Amino acid sequence: MDRLMDWKGRVLRRRYRLDERIAVGRTVEVFRAFDLLEEVEVAVKLPLPHLLSDREFCDAFRSAAHRATRLRHPSMVEVSDYGIEEGRPFVTMEIVEEKTLHELLETRKKMKPVGALYFALEMARLLAYLHEQGVVHGSLDERHVFIFPGRKAKVSDAGFPTLLGAGASPQPLSRDARRDIRGLGYLLYRSMTGKSKAEASQDIKAGRLAWDEQVPVRFRKLVQDCLDSSGGGGFPTSEQLLREVVS
């Protein structure tokens, strides 16, 4: 089956009209769509056609979609509906026009400490909520975070399957909630230092984080504890992370 099929103009379940393909990833494509019932724009996400023969992936996608429709949090991109069209599962989500954290980090612009603290608080609250619901994001990175005006952020794709590497079968990156906490530490470090992904990864791997002088020592420790969480140290739970951020 072709990697992409031209579904522009199709109406899914007699309700969602696919108007424009706006993104293509390693596992999914996303359309700007129109909800003919509610008369609003939405985003529709579908697995790429070549993955439809992968039963494990499709089962994981459907399970994640079903869970996501029950999740409601101000820091989550809302998933409103899911279904199947011609054997192809899909989800409908709120459409987000804001830039991803990845796009902002590409400019090398740094978050100020107060902005980073608000960001850490929002993300800690979200992770605590997700983990309480039994959901691990699994692939928390800069491409899944959208930055809104007024220091607001929203995260997409919690619990959805992703690809681990070239040729690998799509699956959640990790079901260990502590990896989400480590992912937050990585995002905070990049956001506050303006470092590239390669530079930040090298610093973290070497265990030598390079901070600007204006970053408070307490915040540096918070980031380091997040990074240490998946190795048995740091924060064992997102609840403990949240308590530390708000204290």
Tab-separated table of C-alpha atoms in Angstrom:
chain	number	residue	atom	x	y	z
A	1	MET	CA	0.000	0.000	0.000
A	2	ASP	CA	1.314	3.497	-0.796
A	3	ARG	CA	2.814	5.479	2.036
A	4	LEU	CA	0.302	8.269	1.356
A	5	MET	CA	-3.152	8.238	-0.169
A	6	ASP	CA	-4.958	11.353	-1.324
A	7	TRP	CA	-7.869	11.536	1.104
A	8	LYS	CA	-8.410	15.269	0.646
A	9	GLY	CA	-12.116	15.956	0.217
A	10	ARG	CA	-13.258	12.722	1.845
A	11	VAL	CA	-15.928	12.845	4.541
A	12	LEU	CA	-15.292	10.454	7.417
A	13	ARG	CA	-18.366	8.929	9.036
A	14	ARG	CA	-20.500	11.451	7.127
A	15	ARG	CA	-19.219	14.125	9.485
A	16	TYR	CA	-15.541	15.103	9.130
A	17	ARG	CA	-14.537	16.587	5.760
A	18	LEU	CA	-10.784	16.432	5.120
A	19	ASP	CA	-9.829	19.790	3.622
A	20	GLU	CA	-6.020	19.984	3.691
A	21	ARG	CA	-3.113	17.773	4.715
A	22	ILE	CA	-1.100	19.869	7.176
A	23	ALA	CA	1.467	17.415	8.529
A	24	VAL	CA	3.033	14.040	7.810
A	25	GLY	CA	5.083	12.187	10.410
A	26	ARG	CA	6.710	8.789	10.628
A	27	THR	CA	3.492	7.050	11.631
A	28	VAL	CA	0.599	9.429	10.937
A	29	GLU	CA	-0.703	12.194	8.703
A	30	VAL	CA	-2.811	15.098	9.932
A	31	PHE	CA	-5.544	16.932	8.057
A	32	ARG	CA	-7.247	20.226	8.677
A	33	ALA	CA	-10.891	19.180	8.603
A	34	PHE	CA	-14.390	20.548	9.066
A	35	ASP	CA	-16.910	19.026	11.445
A	36	LEU	CA	-20.152	19.208	9.466
A	37	LEU	CA	-22.243	18.520	12.565
A	38	GLU	CA	-20.748	21.069	14.949
A	39	GLU	CA	-19.657	23.419	12.139
A	40	VAL	CA	-16.131	23.918	13.498
A	41	GLU	CA	-12.615	23.225	12.255
A	42	VAL	CA	-10.824	20.229	13.732
A	43	ALA	CA	-7.667	18.260	13.113
A	44	VAL	CA	-7.958	14.640	11.977
A	45	LYS	CA	-5.044	12.264	12.526
A	46	LEU	CA	-4.785	8.935	10.670
A	47	PRO	CA	-2.105	6.221	10.585
A	48	LEU	CA	-0.088	6.134	7.375
A	49	PRO	CA	-1.451	3.562	4.911
A	50	HIS	CA	1.615	1.325	4.970
A	51	LEU	CA	1.080	0.754	8.717
A	52	LEU	CA	-2.479	-0.519	8.403
A	53	SER	CA	-1.215	-4.079	7.967
A	54	ASP	CA	0.570	-3.822	11.333
A	55	ARG	CA	-2.121	-5.157	13.665
A	56	GLU	CA	-0.131	-4.339	16.811
A	57	PHE	CA	0.249	-0.714	15.772
A	58	CYS	CA	-3.400	-0.312	14.793
A	59	ASP	CA	-4.560	-1.906	18.045
A	60	ALA	CA	-2.278	0.459	19.997
A	61	PHE	CA	-3.555	3.446	18.021
A	62	ARG	CA	-7.205	2.534	18.652
A	63	SER	CA	-6.562	1.935	22.351
A	64	ALA	CA	-4.752	5.250	22.697
A	65	ALA	CA	-7.548	7.029	20.826
A	66	HIS	CA	-10.219	5.511	23.074
A	67	ARG	CA	-8.301	6.555	26.208
A	68	ALA	CA	-7.618	10.037	24.857
A	69	THR	CA	-11.302	10.863	24.368
A	70	ARG	CA	-11.781	10.407	28.117
A	71	LEU	CA	-8.861	12.644	29.121
A	72	ARG	CA	-9.488	16.310	29.855
A	73	HIS	CA	-6.782	18.680	31.059
A	74	PRO	CA	-6.057	22.338	30.230
A	75	SER	CA	-2.509	21.426	29.172
A	76	MET	CA	-3.596	18.722	26.725
A	77	VAL	CA	-4.577	19.029	23.092
A	78	GLU	CA	-8.138	17.712	23.346
A	79	VAL	CA	-9.141	14.566	21.457
A	80	SER	CA	-12.875	14.732	20.813
A	81	ASP	CA	-13.746	11.632	18.765
A	82	TYR	CA	-12.373	8.544	17.083
A	83	GLY	CA	-13.602	6.068	14.510
A	84	ILE	CA	-12.737	3.862	11.541
A	85	GLU	CA	-13.129	4.670	7.842
A	86	GLU	CA	-12.498	1.915	5.277
A	87	GLY	CA	-10.498	-0.005	7.844
A	88	ARG	CA	-8.391	3.017	8.753
A	89	PRO	CA	-8.661	4.304	12.337
A	90	PHE	CA	-8.662	8.045	12.967
A	91	VAL	CA	-8.978	10.572	15.764
A	92	THR	CA	-10.334	14.109	15.733
A	93	MET	CA	-8.621	16.744	17.840
A	94	GLU	CA	-8.731	20.453	18.491
A	95	ILE	CA	-6.743	22.250	15.820
A	96	VAL	CA	-3.678	24.076	17.128
A	97	GLU	CA	-2.173	26.993	15.224
A	98	GLU	CA	0.587	27.864	17.695
A	99	LYS	CA	4.224	26.908	17.177
A	100	THR	CA	5.717	23.791	18.685
A	101	LEU	CA	8.486	24.025	21.242
A	102	HIS	CA	10.706	22.457	18.570
A	103	GLU	CA	10.145	25.422	16.263
A	104	LEU	CA	10.921	27.891	19.046
A	105	LEU	CA	14.051	26.028	20.123
A	106	GLU	CA	15.347	26.158	16.558
A	107	THR	CA	15.672	29.939	17.015
A	108	ARG	CA	18.039	29.358	19.980
A	109	LYS	CA	15.916	31.695	22.072
A	110	LYS	CA	16.094	30.895	25.778
A	111	MET	CA	13.292	30.738	28.317
A	112	LYS	CA	13.735	33.081	31.236
A	113	PRO	CA	13.728	31.442	34.699
A	114	VAL	CA	10.228	32.697	35.581
A	115	GLY	CA	8.830	31.432	32.263
A	116	ALA	CA	10.569	28.092	32.714
A	117	LEU	CA	9.068	27.790	36.194
A	118	TYR	CA	5.537	28.307	34.820
A	119	PHE	CA	6.275	25.775	32.081
A	120	ALA	CA	7.606	23.246	34.604
A	121	LEU	CA	4.507	23.730	36.759
A	122	GLU	CA	2.116	23.199	33.837
A	123	MET	CA	3.954	20.090	32.676
A	124	ALA	CA	4.243	18.654	36.190
A	125	ARG	CA	0.495	19.073	36.704
A	126	LEU	CA	-0.204	17.412	33.376
A	127	LEU	CA	2.106	14.458	34.056
A	128	ALA	CA	0.594	13.968	37.507
A	129	TYR	CA	-2.868	13.907	35.920
A	130	LEU	CA	-1.891	11.503	33.141
A	131	HIS	CA	-0.104	9.105	35.455
A	132	GLU	CA	-3.016	9.153	37.894
A	133	GLN	CA	-5.213	8.075	34.952
A	134	GLY	CA	-2.807	5.239	34.173
A	135	VAL	CA	-1.532	6.924	30.993
A	136	VAL	CA	2.151	7.420	30.188
A	137	HIS	CA	2.853	9.927	27.441
A	138	GLY	CA	5.729	7.751	26.241
A	139	SER	CA	7.297	10.210	23.800
A	140	LEU	CA	7.368	13.596	25.526
A	141	ASP	CA	9.557	15.777	23.342
A	142	GLU	CA	9.691	19.241	21.795
A	143	ARG	CA	7.548	18.268	18.790
A	144	HIS	CA	4.628	17.297	21.040
A	145	VAL	CA	4.550	20.584	22.981
A	146	PHE	CA	2.742	23.678	21.674
A	147	ILE	CA	3.512	27.079	23.174
A	148	PHE	CA	0.647	29.553	23.582
A	149	PRO	CA	0.727	33.240	24.541
A	150	GLY	CA	0.836	34.015	28.241
A	151	ARG	CA	3.221	31.206	29.181
A	152	LYS	CA	0.680	28.512	28.322
A	153	ALA	CA	1.556	25.155	26.813
A	154	LYS	CA	-0.345	22.148	25.518
A	155	VAL	CA	0.884	18.610	24.884
A	156	SER	CA	-0.361	16.274	22.159
A	157	ASP	CA	-0.376	12.526	21.545
A	158	ALA	CA	-0.248	11.205	25.102
A	159	GLY	CA	0.062	7.419	24.951
A	160	PHE	CA	-0.040	7.159	21.157
A	161	PRO	CA	2.357	4.712	19.467
A	162	THR	CA	5.504	6.058	17.870
A	163	LEU	CA	8.594	4.691	16.118
A	164	LEU	CA	11.710	3.792	18.071
A	165	GLY	CA	14.033	3.699	15.086
A	166	ALA	CA	14.421	3.005	11.409
A	167	GLY	CA	12.521	-0.137	10.507
A	168	ALA	CA	11.260	-0.655	14.033
A	169	SER	CA	7.692	-1.626	14.726
A	170	PRO	CA	5.700	1.366	16.016
A	171	GLN	CA	5.097	1.184	19.741
A	172	PRO	CA	4.997	3.460	22.785
A	173	LEU	CA	8.492	4.796	23.446
A	174	SER	CA	8.213	3.811	27.087
A	175	ARG	CA	5.515	2.708	29.497
A	176	ASP	CA	7.651	3.832	32.447
A	177	ALA	CA	6.201	7.035	33.902
A	178	ARG	CA	9.668	8.059	35.095
A	179	ARG	CA	10.739	8.441	31.474
A	180	ASP	CA	8.136	11.184	31.121
A	181	ILE	CA	9.770	12.982	34.049
A	182	ARG	CA	13.176	12.607	32.425
A	183	GLY	CA	11.682	13.943	29.189
A	184	LEU	CA	10.529	17.055	31.036
A	185	GLY	CA	14.036	17.547	32.414
A	186	TYR	CA	15.424	17.406	28.887
A	187	LEU	CA	12.860	19.947	27.649
A	188	LEU	CA	13.617	22.309	30.531
A	189	TYR	CA	17.365	22.075	29.960
A	190	ARG	CA	17.070	22.826	26.253
A	191	SER	CA	14.550	25.598	26.836
A	192	MET	CA	16.700	27.424	29.374
A	193	THR	CA	20.066	27.006	27.658
A	194	GLY	CA	19.053	27.379	24.023
A	195	LYS	CA	21.213	24.380	23.155
A	196	SER	CA	20.605	22.160	20.158
A	197	LYS	CA	19.293	18.650	20.605
A	198	ALA	CA	22.764	17.198	19.968
A	199	GLU	CA	24.469	19.603	22.392
A	200	ALA	CA	21.908	19.018	25.145
A	201	SER	CA	22.063	15.247	24.706
A	202	GLN	CA	25.863	15.335	24.913
A	203	ASP	CA	25.787	17.402	28.122
A	204	ILE	CA	23.216	15.095	29.695
A	205	LYS	CA	25.082	11.941	28.695
A	206	ALA	CA	28.334	13.335	30.088
A	207	GLY	CA	26.587	14.416	33.296
A	208	ARG	CA	27.852	17.989	32.912
A	209	LEU	CA	25.058	20.512	32.506
A	210	ALA	CA	26.189	24.004	31.471
A	211	TRP	CA	24.011	26.681	33.053
A	212	ASP	CA	23.886	30.444	32.704
A	213	GLU	CA	24.550	32.330	35.926
A	214	GLN	CA	21.008	33.709	36.170
A	215	VAL	CA	19.473	30.237	36.499
A	216	PRO	CA	18.727	29.644	40.199
A	217	VAL	CA	20.564	26.766	41.859
A	218	ARG	CA	17.282	25.271	43.025
A	219	PHE	CA	15.991	25.141	39.458
A	220	ARG	CA	19.204	23.509	38.268
A	221	LYS	CA	18.674	20.804	40.888
A	222	LEU	CA	15.059	20.348	39.776
A	223	VAL	CA	16.189	19.707	36.209
A	224	GLN	CA	18.945	17.349	37.305
A	225	ASP	CA	16.515	15.386	39.484
A	226	CYS	CA	14.136	15.081	36.519
A	227	LEU	CA	16.960	13.756	34.358
A	228	ASP	CA	17.994	11.264	37.055
A	229	SER	CA	14.448	9.908	37.464
A	230	SER	CA	14.662	7.131	34.875
A	231	GLY	CA	17.879	5.815	36.408
A	232	GLY	CA	16.487	5.129	39.862
A	233	GLY	CA	17.240	8.546	41.370
A	234	GLY	CA	15.476	11.876	41.175
A	235	PHE	CA	11.678	11.827	41.369
A	236	PRO	CA	10.110	8.372	41.578
A	237	THR	CA	6.659	9.781	40.732
A	238	SER	CA	5.210	12.812	39.007
A	239	GLU	CA	3.311	13.631	42.201
A	240	GLN	CA	6.612	14.134	43.982
A	241	LEU	CA	7.832	16.237	41.074
A	242	LEU	CA	4.732	18.408	41.327
A	243	ARG	CA	5.161	18.863	45.081
A	244	GLU	CA	8.724	20.025	44.522
A	245	VAL	CA	7.759	22.502	41.803
A	246	VAL	CA	4.990	24.132	43.851
A	247	SER	CA	6.933	24.203	47.116
